[in-house]
Amino acid sequence: MNSRKILITHPLHPSLLEKVKSQFSAWQIIHASKQDEWQEHLIDSEIIVGWRNSFDMQSINQNDQLKWIQTWSAGVNSLPLDQLSKKNIFITSANGVHSYPISETIFALLLGLTRNIHTYVRNQQTKKWDGTDIKLEAHKKTIGIIGVGAIGLETAKIAKAFDMHVIGVRNSLKPTDYVDKLYTSNQLAEVLPICDYVVVTLPLTDDTYHLFQKEQFQQMKKSAFFINIGRGEIVKEDDLVEALISGEILGAGLDVFETEPLQQSSPLWDLENVIITPHTSGSTEHYSSRVIEEIFLLNAIYYLKGEPLPINLVDYHKGY
């Protein structure tokens, strides 16, 4: 009888791989980070750790053994959810892995815009000494966190160190630490006019696609900064560009874009009130260990006992 098989498609440190082998001692573990190495195993692996967009879907569809996919990303919008749901495959995401590095990036962007650091970096290239255009500070301002998950909650925690008033937007109004007041997504029009910083940490779903358009930017303060580390498609980018050029909002910190890499023809590159990072806000030295030790192996305890997976199980209906 063939042993049960796990396919791991991302490079792991030997110490992490040993932990997987220890927990799945009777299983066949395939550690293959190149397509020509993993391809033949798509047809019969029971668990796949790390979804790749280059996977051969014909092999996945023919795999009657596949029961669980652990993604390497927090978002799952790039997966063929309709096809996978028909096969009743469990999907667990990497949600929560990014809360430290992304919240750090959010505040790097927030403080950089507030204290004009991006301008000074540009001036440094030409040895220009000019400190005339700085007056803002972040302390005691109002921050609106659109999406209070693990990342939003960590951002709220940091905001409290700046004595900020924290507003959270999420569909559950259950009170949470570090958030002064919660609103639902249907109340976005009430939230935007009172925020000095609007931070988007949402996943991409049918409901969040182009959630931010011209109307939303018009509702924001002209002195407000907009920060998006969620997904680029949550924002109608042309409307954001217009808002930045017209002075509808003061500036933006952007890690994600509708088309990635960001096209060289995009006006965003040349706007002096924008800081661009190349979708790196979630990068961290601890990424693999958090996915494996804090999500996959903890869920594995339950999976091996035939019990529901408690951590980051994706709801197909919600799309996250």
CSV table of N, CA and C in Angstrom, one decimal, residues 123-285:
chain,number,residue,atom,x,y,z
A,123,ASN,N,16.0,64.4,-1.9
A,123,ASN,CA,16.9,65.5,-1.8
A,123,ASN,C,18.4,65.1,-1.6
A,124,GLN,N,18.5,64.0,-0.9
A,124,GLN,CA,19.8,63.5,-0.6
A,124,GLN,C,20.6,63.1,-1.9
A,125,GLN,N,19.8,62.7,-2.9
A,125,GLN,CA,20.5,62.3,-4.1
A,125,GLN,C,21.1,63.5,-4.8
A,126,THR,N,20.6,64.6,-4.6
A,126,THR,CA,21.1,65.8,-5.3
A,126,THR,C,21.8,66.8,-4.3
A,127,LYS,N,22.0,66.3,-3.0
A,127,LYS,CA,22.7,67.1,-2.0
A,127,LYS,C,22.0,68.4,-1.7
A,128,LYS,N,20.7,68.3,-1.7
A,128,LYS,CA,19.8,69.5,-1.5
A,128,LYS,C,19.4,69.6,-0.1
A,129,TRP,N,19.6,70.7,0.6
A,129,TRP,CA,19.3,70.9,2.0
A,129,TRP,C,18.0,71.8,2.0
A,130,ASP,N,16.9,71.2,2.3
A,130,ASP,CA,15.6,72.0,2.3
A,130,ASP,C,14.7,71.4,3.3
A,131,GLY,N,14.4,72.1,4.4
A,131,GLY,CA,13.5,71.6,5.4
A,131,GLY,C,12.3,72.5,5.6
A,132,THR,N,11.9,73.1,4.5
A,132,THR,CA,10.8,74.1,4.6
A,132,THR,C,9.4,73.5,4.7
A,133,ASP,N,9.2,72.2,4.2
A,133,ASP,CA,7.9,71.7,4.0
A,133,ASP,C,7.7,70.5,5.0
A,134,ILE,N,7.8,70.8,6.3
A,134,ILE,CA,7.5,69.8,7.3
A,134,ILE,C,6.8,70.5,8.5
A,135,LYS,N,5.7,69.9,8.9
A,135,LYS,CA,4.9,70.5,10.0
A,135,LYS,C,4.0,69.4,10.7
A,136,LEU,N,3.8,68.3,10.1
A,136,LEU,CA,2.8,67.3,10.6
A,136,LEU,C,3.4,66.4,11.6
A,137,GLU,N,2.6,65.9,12.5
A,137,GLU,CA,3.0,64.8,13.4
A,137,GLU,C,1.8,63.9,13.5
A,138,ALA,N,2.1,62.6,13.9
A,138,ALA,CA,1.1,61.6,13.9
A,138,ALA,C,0.4,61.4,15.3
A,139,HIS,N,1.1,61.8,16.3
A,139,HIS,CA,0.5,61.7,17.6
A,139,HIS,C,-0.8,62.3,17.8
A,140,LYS,N,-1.7,61.6,18.4
A,140,LYS,CA,-3.1,62.0,18.7
A,140,LYS,C,-4.0,62.2,17.5
A,141,LYS,N,-3.6,61.7,16.3
A,141,LYS,CA,-4.4,61.8,15.1
A,141,LYS,C,-5.3,60.6,15.1
A,142,THR,N,-6.3,60.6,14.2
A,142,THR,CA,-7.2,59.5,14.0
A,142,THR,C,-6.8,58.6,12.9
A,143,ILE,N,-6.7,57.3,13.1
A,143,ILE,CA,-6.4,56.3,12.1
A,143,ILE,C,-7.6,55.4,11.9
A,144,GLY,N,-8.0,55.2,10.6
A,144,GLY,CA,-9.0,54.3,10.3
A,144,GLY,C,-8.4,53.1,9.7
A,145,ILE,N,-8.6,51.9,10.3
A,145,ILE,CA,-8.1,50.7,9.8
A,145,ILE,C,-9.2,49.9,9.2
A,146,ILE,N,-9.1,49.8,7.9
A,146,ILE,CA,-10.2,49.2,7.1
A,146,ILE,C,-9.9,47.7,6.9
A,147,GLY,N,-10.4,46.9,7.9
A,147,GLY,CA,-10.1,45.5,8.0
A,147,GLY,C,-9.3,45.2,9.2
A,148,VAL,N,-10.0,44.8,10.3
A,148,VAL,CA,-9.4,44.5,11.6
A,148,VAL,C,-9.2,43.0,11.8
A,149,GLY,N,-8.2,42.5,11.0
A,149,GLY,CA,-7.8,41.1,11.2
A,149,GLY,C,-6.5,41.2,12.0
A,150,ALA,N,-5.7,40.2,11.8
A,150,ALA,CA,-4.4,40.1,12.6
A,150,ALA,C,-3.5,41.3,12.3
A,151,ILE,N,-3.4,41.7,11.0
A,151,ILE,CA,-2.6,42.8,10.6
A,151,ILE,C,-3.2,44.1,11.2
A,152,GLY,N,-4.5,44.3,11.0
A,152,GLY,CA,-5.1,45.5,11.5
A,152,GLY,C,-5.0,45.6,13.0
A,153,LEU,N,-5.1,44.5,13.7
A,153,LEU,CA,-5.1,44.6,15.2
A,153,LEU,C,-3.7,45.0,15.6
A,154,GLU,N,-2.6,44.4,15.0
A,154,GLU,CA,-1.3,44.8,15.3
A,154,GLU,C,-1.0,46.3,15.0
A,155,THR,N,-1.6,46.7,13.9
A,155,THR,CA,-1.5,48.2,13.6
A,155,THR,C,-2.1,49.0,14.6
A,156,ALA,N,-3.3,48.6,15.1
A,156,ALA,CA,-4.0,49.4,16.1
A,156,ALA,C,-3.2,49.4,17.4
A,157,LYS,N,-2.5,48.3,17.7
A,157,LYS,CA,-1.7,48.3,18.9
A,157,LYS,C,-0.5,49.3,18.8
A,158,ILE,N,0.1,49.3,17.7
A,158,ILE,CA,1.2,50.3,17.5
A,158,ILE,C,0.6,51.7,17.5
A,159,ALA,N,-0.5,51.9,16.9
A,159,ALA,CA,-1.1,53.3,16.9
A,159,ALA,C,-1.3,53.8,18.3
A,160,LYS,N,-1.7,52.9,19.2
A,160,LYS,CA,-1.9,53.4,20.6
A,160,LYS,C,-0.6,53.9,21.3
A,161,ALA,N,0.5,53.4,20.8
A,161,ALA,CA,1.8,53.9,21.3
A,161,ALA,C,2.0,55.4,20.9
A,162,PHE,N,1.3,55.8,19.8
A,162,PHE,CA,1.3,57.2,19.4
A,162,PHE,C,0.1,58.0,19.9
A,163,ASP,N,-0.6,57.4,20.8
A,163,ASP,CA,-1.8,58.0,21.4
A,163,ASP,C,-2.8,58.4,20.4
A,164,MET,N,-3.0,57.5,19.3
A,164,MET,CA,-3.9,57.8,18.3
A,164,MET,C,-5.3,57.3,18.6
A,165,HIS,N,-6.3,58.0,18.0
A,165,HIS,CA,-7.7,57.5,18.1
A,165,HIS,C,-7.9,56.5,17.0
A,166,VAL,N,-8.2,55.3,17.4
A,166,VAL,CA,-8.3,54.2,16.4
A,166,VAL,C,-9.7,53.8,16.1
A,167,ILE,N,-10.0,53.9,14.8
A,167,ILE,CA,-11.3,53.4,14.3
A,167,ILE,C,-11.1,52.2,13.5
A,168,GLY,N,-11.9,51.2,13.7
A,168,GLY,CA,-11.8,49.9,12.9
A,168,GLY,C,-13.0,49.7,12.1
A,169,VAL,N,-12.8,49.1,10.9
A,169,VAL,CA,-13.9,48.7,10.1
A,169,VAL,C,-13.9,47.2,9.8
A,170,ARG,N,-14.9,46.5,10.2
A,170,ARG,CA,-15.0,45.1,9.9
A,170,ARG,C,-16.5,44.7,10.2
A,171,ASN,N,-16.9,43.6,9.6
A,171,ASN,CA,-18.3,43.3,9.6
A,171,ASN,C,-18.7,42.8,11.0
A,172,SER,N,-17.8,42.3,11.8
A,172,SER,CA,-18.1,41.9,13.2
A,172,SER,C,-17.8,43.1,14.1
A,173,LEU,N,-18.8,43.5,14.8
A,173,LEU,CA,-18.7,44.7,15.7
A,173,LEU,C,-18.3,44.2,17.1
A,174,LYS,N,-17.8,43.0,17.3
A,174,LYS,CA,-17.3,42.5,18.6
A,174,LYS,C,-16.2,43.4,19.1
A,175,PRO,N,-16.2,44.0,20.2
A,175,PRO,CA,-15.2,44.9,20.7
A,175,PRO,C,-13.8,44.2,20.8
A,176,THR,N,-12.8,44.9,20.5
A,176,THR,CA,-11.4,44.3,20.5
A,176,THR,C,-10.4,45.3,21.1
A,177,ASP,N,-9.3,44.8,21.6
A,177,ASP,CA,-8.3,45.6,22.2
A,177,ASP,C,-7.8,46.6,21.2
A,178,TYR,N,-7.4,47.8,21.7
A,178,TYR,CA,-6.7,48.9,20.9
A,178,TYR,C,-7.6,49.6,19.9
A,179,VAL,N,-8.8,49.2,19.7
A,179,VAL,CA,-9.7,49.8,18.7
A,179,VAL,C,-10.8,50.6,19.5
A,180,ASP,N,-10.8,51.9,19.4
A,180,ASP,CA,-11.7,52.7,20.2
A,180,ASP,C,-13.2,52.6,19.7
A,181,LYS,N,-13.4,52.5,18.4
A,181,LYS,CA,-14.8,52.4,17.9
A,181,LYS,C,-14.8,51.5,16.6
A,182,LEU,N,-15.7,50.7,16.5
A,182,LEU,CA,-15.9,49.8,15.3
A,182,LEU,C,-17.1,50.2,14.5
A,183,TYR,N,-16.9,50.1,13.1
A,183,TYR,CA,-17.9,50.3,12.2
A,183,TYR,C,-18.0,49.1,11.2
A,184,THR,N,-19.1,48.9,10.5
A,184,THR,CA,-19.2,47.9,9.5
A,184,THR,C,-18.8,48.6,8.2
A,185,SER,N,-18.5,47.7,7.2
A,185,SER,CA,-18.1,48.2,5.9
A,185,SER,C,-19.2,49.1,5.2
A,186,ASN,N,-20.5,48.9,5.6
A,186,ASN,CA,-21.6,49.7,5.1
A,186,ASN,C,-21.5,51.1,5.6
A,187,GLN,N,-20.7,51.3,6.7
A,187,GLN,CA,-20.6,52.7,7.3
A,187,GLN,C,-19.4,53.4,6.9
A,188,LEU,N,-18.7,53.0,5.8
A,188,LEU,CA,-17.5,53.5,5.4
A,188,LEU,C,-17.6,55.1,5.1
A,189,ALA,N,-18.7,55.5,4.6
A,189,ALA,CA,-19.0,56.9,4.4
A,189,ALA,C,-18.9,57.8,5.7
A,190,GLU,N,-19.2,57.1,6.8
A,190,GLU,CA,-19.2,57.8,8.1
A,190,GLU,C,-17.7,57.9,8.6
A,191,VAL,N,-16.9,56.9,8.3
A,191,VAL,CA,-15.6,56.7,8.8
A,191,VAL,C,-14.6,57.6,8.1
A,192,LEU,N,-14.6,57.6,6.8
A,192,LEU,CA,-13.6,58.3,6.0
A,192,LEU,C,-13.5,59.8,6.3
A,193,PRO,N,-14.5,60.6,6.5
A,193,PRO,CA,-14.4,62.0,6.7
A,193,PRO,C,-13.7,62.4,8.1
A,194,ILE,N,-13.6,61.4,9.0
A,194,ILE,CA,-13.0,61.7,10.3
A,194,ILE,C,-11.6,61.2,10.5
A,195,CYS,N,-11.0,60.6,9.4
A,195,CYS,CA,-9.7,59.9,9.6
A,195,CYS,C,-8.6,60.8,9.0
A,196,ASP,N,-7.5,60.9,9.7
A,196,ASP,CA,-6.3,61.5,9.2
A,196,ASP,C,-5.5,60.5,8.4
A,197,TYR,N,-5.6,59.2,8.8
A,197,TYR,CA,-4.9,58.2,8.0
A,197,TYR,C,-6.0,57.1,7.7
A,198,VAL,N,-6.0,56.6,6.5
A,198,VAL,CA,-6.9,55.5,6.1
A,198,VAL,C,-6.0,54.4,5.7
A,199,VAL,N,-6.1,53.3,6.4
A,199,VAL,CA,-5.2,52.1,6.2
A,199,VAL,C,-6.0,50.9,5.7
A,200,VAL,N,-5.7,50.4,4.5
A,200,VAL,CA,-6.5,49.3,4.0
A,200,VAL,C,-5.7,48.0,4.2
A,201,THR,N,-6.3,47.1,4.9
A,201,THR,CA,-5.7,45.8,5.2
A,201,THR,C,-6.6,44.6,4.8
A,202,LEU,N,-7.5,44.9,3.9
A,202,LEU,CA,-8.6,43.9,3.5
A,202,LEU,C,-8.0,42.9,2.5
A,203,PRO,N,-8.7,41.7,2.5
A,203,PRO,CA,-8.4,40.8,1.4
A,203,PRO,C,-9.2,41.2,0.2
A,204,LEU,N,-8.9,40.6,-1.0
A,204,LEU,CA,-9.6,40.9,-2.2
A,204,LEU,C,-10.7,39.9,-2.3
A,205,THR,N,-12.0,40.4,-2.4
A,205,THR,CA,-13.1,39.6,-2.6
A,205,THR,C,-14.1,40.3,-3.6
A,206,ASP,N,-15.2,39.7,-3.9
A,206,ASP,CA,-16.1,40.3,-4.8
A,206,ASP,C,-16.6,41.6,-4.1
A,207,ASP,N,-16.7,41.6,-2.8
A,207,ASP,CA,-17.3,42.8,-2.1
A,207,ASP,C,-16.2,43.9,-2.0
A,208,THR,N,-15.0,43.6,-2.0
A,208,THR,CA,-13.9,44.6,-1.8
A,208,THR,C,-13.3,45.1,-3.1
A,209,TYR,N,-13.6,44.5,-4.2
A,209,TYR,CA,-13.1,44.9,-5.5
A,209,TYR,C,-13.5,46.3,-5.8
A,210,HIS,N,-12.5,47.2,-6.0
A,210,HIS,CA,-12.8,48.6,-6.3
A,210,HIS,C,-13.7,49.3,-5.2
A,211,LEU,N,-13.4,48.9,-3.9
A,211,LEU,CA,-14.2,49.5,-2.8
A,211,LEU,C,-13.8,50.9,-2.7
A,212,PHE,N,-12.6,51.3,-3.0
A,212,PHE,CA,-12.1,52.7,-3.0
A,212,PHE,C,-12.1,53.2,-4.4
A,213,GLN,N,-13.0,54.2,-4.7
A,213,GLN,CA,-13.1,54.9,-6.0
A,213,GLN,C,-13.2,56.4,-5.7
A,214,LYS,N,-13.5,57.1,-6.7
A,214,LYS,CA,-13.6,58.6,-6.6
A,214,LYS,C,-14.4,59.0,-5.4
A,215,GLU,N,-15.6,58.4,-5.3
A,215,GLU,CA,-16.5,58.8,-4.2
A,215,GLU,C,-15.8,58.7,-2.8
A,216,GLN,N,-15.1,57.6,-2.6
A,216,GLN,CA,-14.4,57.4,-1.3
A,216,GLN,C,-13.3,58.4,-1.0
A,217,PHE,N,-12.5,58.7,-2.1
A,217,PHE,CA,-11.5,59.7,-1.9
A,217,PHE,C,-12.0,61.1,-1.7
A,218,GLN,N,-13.2,61.4,-2.3
A,218,GLN,CA,-13.8,62.7,-2.0
A,218,GLN,C,-14.4,62.8,-0.6
A,219,GLN,N,-14.7,61.6,0.0
A,219,GLN,CA,-15.2,61.7,1.4
A,219,GLN,C,-14.0,61.9,2.4
A,220,MET,N,-12.8,61.6,2.0
A,220,MET,CA,-11.7,61.7,2.9
A,220,MET,C,-11.3,63.2,3.1
A,221,LYS,N,-10.6,63.5,4.2
A,221,LYS,CA,-10.1,64.8,4.4
A,221,LYS,C,-9.0,65.1,3.3
A,222,LYS,N,-8.9,66.4,3.0
A,222,LYS,CA,-7.9,66.8,2.1
A,222,LYS,C,-6.5,66.7,2.7
A,223,SER,N,-6.5,66.6,4.0
A,223,SER,CA,-5.2,66.5,4.8
A,223,SER,C,-4.9,65.0,5.1
A,224,ALA,N,-5.7,64.1,4.6
A,224,ALA,CA,-5.5,62.7,4.9
A,224,ALA,C,-4.5,61.9,4.0
A,225,PHE,N,-3.9,60.9,4.6
A,225,PHE,CA,-3.0,60.0,3.9
A,225,PHE,C,-3.7,58.7,3.7
A,226,PHE,N,-3.5,58.1,2.6
A,226,PHE,CA,-4.1,56.8,2.2
A,226,PHE,C,-3.0,55.7,2.1
A,227,ILE,N,-3.2,54.6,2.8
A,227,ILE,CA,-2.2,53.6,2.8
A,227,ILE,C,-2.8,52.2,2.5
A,228,ASN,N,-2.3,51.6,1.4
A,228,ASN,CA,-2.9,50.3,1.0
A,228,ASN,C,-1.8,49.2,1.0
A,229,ILE,N,-2.0,48.2,1.9
A,229,ILE,CA,-1.1,47.0,1.9
A,229,ILE,C,-2.0,45.8,1.7
A,230,GLY,N,-3.3,46.0,1.3
A,230,GLY,CA,-4.2,44.8,1.1
A,230,GLY,C,-4.0,44.2,-0.2
A,231,ARG,N,-4.8,44.6,-1.2
A,231,ARG,CA,-4.6,44.2,-2.6
A,231,ARG,C,-4.9,45.4,-3.5
A,232,GLY,N,-4.1,45.4,-4.6
A,232,GLY,CA,-4.2,46.6,-5.5
A,232,GLY,C,-5.6,46.8,-6.0
A,233,GLU,N,-6.3,45.6,-6.3
A,233,GLU,CA,-7.6,45.7,-7.0
A,233,GLU,C,-8.7,46.2,-6.1
A,234,ILE,N,-8.4,46.4,-4.8
A,234,ILE,CA,-9.4,47.0,-3.9
A,234,ILE,C,-9.6,48.5,-4.3
A,235,VAL,N,-8.6,49.1,-4.9
A,235,VAL,CA,-8.6,50.5,-5.3
A,235,VAL,C,-8.7,50.7,-6.8
A,236,LYS,N,-9.6,51.6,-7.2
A,236,LYS,CA,-9.6,52.0,-8.6
A,236,LYS,C,-8.5,53.0,-8.8
A,237,GLU,N,-7.4,52.5,-9.4
A,237,GLU,CA,-6.1,53.2,-9.4
A,237,GLU,C,-6.2,54.5,-10.1
A,238,ASP,N,-6.9,54.6,-11.2
A,238,ASP,CA,-7.0,55.9,-11.9
A,238,ASP,C,-7.7,57.0,-11.0
A,239,ASP,N,-8.7,56.6,-10.2
A,239,ASP,CA,-9.3,57.5,-9.3
A,239,ASP,C,-8.4,57.9,-8.2
A,240,LEU,N,-7.5,57.0,-7.8
A,240,LEU,CA,-6.6,57.4,-6.7
A,240,LEU,C,-5.6,58.4,-7.3
A,241,VAL,N,-5.1,58.1,-8.5
A,241,VAL,CA,-4.1,59.1,-9.1
A,241,VAL,C,-4.7,60.5,-9.2
A,242,GLU,N,-6.0,60.5,-9.6
A,242,GLU,CA,-6.7,61.8,-9.8
A,242,GLU,C,-6.8,62.5,-8.4
A,243,ALA,N,-7.1,61.7,-7.4
A,243,ALA,CA,-7.3,62.3,-6.1
A,243,ALA,C,-5.9,62.9,-5.5
A,244,LEU,N,-4.8,62.2,-5.9
A,244,LEU,CA,-3.5,62.6,-5.5
A,244,LEU,C,-3.1,63.9,-6.2
A,245,ILE,N,-3.4,63.9,-7.5
A,245,ILE,CA,-3.0,65.1,-8.3
A,245,ILE,C,-3.8,66.3,-8.0
A,246,SER,N,-5.1,66.1,-7.8
A,246,SER,CA,-6.0,67.2,-7.5
A,246,SER,C,-6.0,67.8,-6.1
A,247,GLY,N,-5.3,67.0,-5.2
A,247,GLY,CA,-5.3,67.5,-3.8
A,247,GLY,C,-6.5,67.0,-3.0
A,248,GLU,N,-7.2,66.1,-3.6
A,248,GLU,CA,-8.4,65.5,-2.8
A,248,GLU,C,-7.9,64.9,-1.6
A,249,ILE,N,-6.7,64.2,-1.6
A,249,ILE,CA,-6.1,63.7,-0.4
A,249,ILE,C,-4.6,64.2,-0.4
A,250,LEU,N,-4.0,64.1,0.7
A,250,LEU,CA,-2.6,64.7,0.8
A,250,LEU,C,-1.5,63.8,0.3
A,251,GLY,N,-1.7,62.5,0.4
A,251,GLY,CA,-0.6,61.6,-0.1
A,251,GLY,C,-1.0,60.1,0.1
A,252,ALA,N,-0.1,59.2,-0.4
A,252,ALA,CA,-0.4,57.8,-0.3
A,252,ALA,C,0.8,57.0,-0.1
A,253,GLY,N,0.7,55.9,0.6
A,253,GLY,CA,1.8,54.9,0.8
A,253,GLY,C,1.2,53.6,0.2
A,254,LEU,N,1.8,53.1,-0.9
A,254,LEU,CA,1.2,52.0,-1.6
A,254,LEU,C,2.2,50.8,-1.7
A,255,ASP,N,1.8,49.6,-1.3
A,255,ASP,CA,2.6,48.4,-1.5
A,255,ASP,C,2.0,47.5,-2.5
A,256,VAL,N,0.8,47.7,-2.9
A,256,VAL,CA,0.1,46.9,-3.8
A,256,VAL,C,-0.6,47.7,-4.9
A,257,PHE,N,-0.8,47.0,-6.1
A,257,PHE,CA,-1.3,47.8,-7.3
A,257,PHE,C,-2.2,46.9,-8.1
A,258,GLU,N,-3.0,47.5,-8.9
A,258,GLU,CA,-3.9,46.7,-9.8
A,258,GLU,C,-3.1,45.8,-10.7
A,259,THR,N,-2.0,46.3,-11.3
A,259,THR,CA,-1.2,45.5,-12.1
A,259,THR,C,0.2,45.5,-11.5
A,260,GLU,N,0.7,44.3,-11.3
A,260,GLU,CA,2.1,44.2,-10.7
A,260,GLU,C,2.9,43.3,-11.6
A,261,PRO,N,4.2,43.7,-11.8
A,261,PRO,CA,4.8,44.9,-11.3
A,261,PRO,C,4.1,46.2,-11.8
A,262,LEU,N,4.2,47.2,-11.0
A,262,LEU,CA,3.6,48.5,-11.4
A,262,LEU,C,4.3,49.0,-12.8
A,263,GLN,N,3.4,49.2,-13.7
A,263,GLN,CA,3.9,49.6,-15.1
A,263,GLN,C,4.7,50.9,-15.0
A,264,GLN,N,5.8,51.0,-15.8
A,264,GLN,CA,6.6,52.1,-15.8
A,264,GLN,C,5.8,53.4,-16.3
A,265,SER,N,4.7,53.2,-17.0
A,265,SER,CA,3.9,54.3,-17.5
A,265,SER,C,3.0,54.8,-16.5
A,266,SER,N,2.9,54.2,-15.3
A,266,SER,CA,2.0,54.7,-14.3
A,266,SER,C,2.4,56.0,-13.7
A,267,PRO,N,1.5,57.0,-13.6
A,267,PRO,CA,1.8,58.3,-13.1
A,267,PRO,C,2.2,58.3,-11.6
A,268,LEU,N,1.9,57.1,-10.9
A,268,LEU,CA,2.2,57.1,-9.5
A,268,LEU,C,3.7,57.2,-9.3
A,269,TRP,N,4.5,56.7,-10.2
A,269,TRP,CA,6.0,56.8,-10.0
A,269,TRP,C,6.5,58.2,-9.8
A,270,ASP,N,5.8,59.1,-10.5
A,270,ASP,CA,6.3,60.5,-10.5
A,270,ASP,C,5.7,61.4,-9.5
A,271,LEU,N,4.7,61.0,-8.8
A,271,LEU,CA,4.0,61.9,-7.9
A,271,LEU,C,4.9,62.0,-6.6
A,272,GLU,N,5.1,63.3,-6.2
A,272,GLU,CA,6.0,63.5,-5.1
A,272,GLU,C,5.3,63.2,-3.7
A,273,ASN,N,4.0,63.1,-3.7
A,273,ASN,CA,3.2,62.8,-2.5
A,273,ASN,C,2.9,61.3,-2.4
A,274,VAL,N,3.7,60.4,-3.0
A,274,VAL,CA,3.5,59.0,-3.0
A,274,VAL,C,4.8,58.3,-2.6
A,275,ILE,N,4.6,57.3,-1.8
A,275,ILE,CA,5.7,56.3,-1.5
A,275,ILE,C,5.3,55.0,-2.0
A,276,ILE,N,6.2,54.4,-2.8
A,276,ILE,CA,5.9,53.1,-3.5
A,276,ILE,C,6.8,52.0,-2.9
A,277,THR,N,6.3,50.9,-2.5
A,277,THR,CA,7.1,49.7,-2.2
A,277,THR,C,6.6,48.6,-3.0
A,278,PRO,N,7.5,47.7,-3.4
A,278,PRO,CA,7.1,46.6,-4.4
A,278,PRO,C,6.5,45.4,-3.9
A,279,HIS,N,5.3,45.5,-3.2
A,279,HIS,CA,4.6,44.4,-2.6
A,279,HIS,C,5.5,43.5,-1.8
A,280,THR,N,6.2,44.2,-0.9
A,280,THR,CA,7.2,43.6,0.0
A,280,THR,C,6.8,43.7,1.5
A,281,SER,N,5.7,44.3,1.8
A,281,SER,CA,5.3,44.6,3.2
A,281,SER,C,5.3,43.3,4.0
A,282,GLY,N,5.0,42.2,3.4
A,282,GLY,CA,4.9,40.9,4.2
A,282,GLY,C,6.2,40.1,4.3
A,283,SER,N,7.2,40.6,3.7
A,283,SER,CA,8.5,39.9,3.7
A,283,SER,C,9.1,39.9,5.1
A,284,THR,N,9.6,38.8,5.5
A,284,THR,CA,10.2,38.7,6.8
A,284,THR,C,11.2,37.5,6.9
A,285,GLU,N,12.1,37.6,7.8
A,285,GLU,CA,13.1,36.5,8.0
A,285,GLU,C,12.4,35.3,8.6
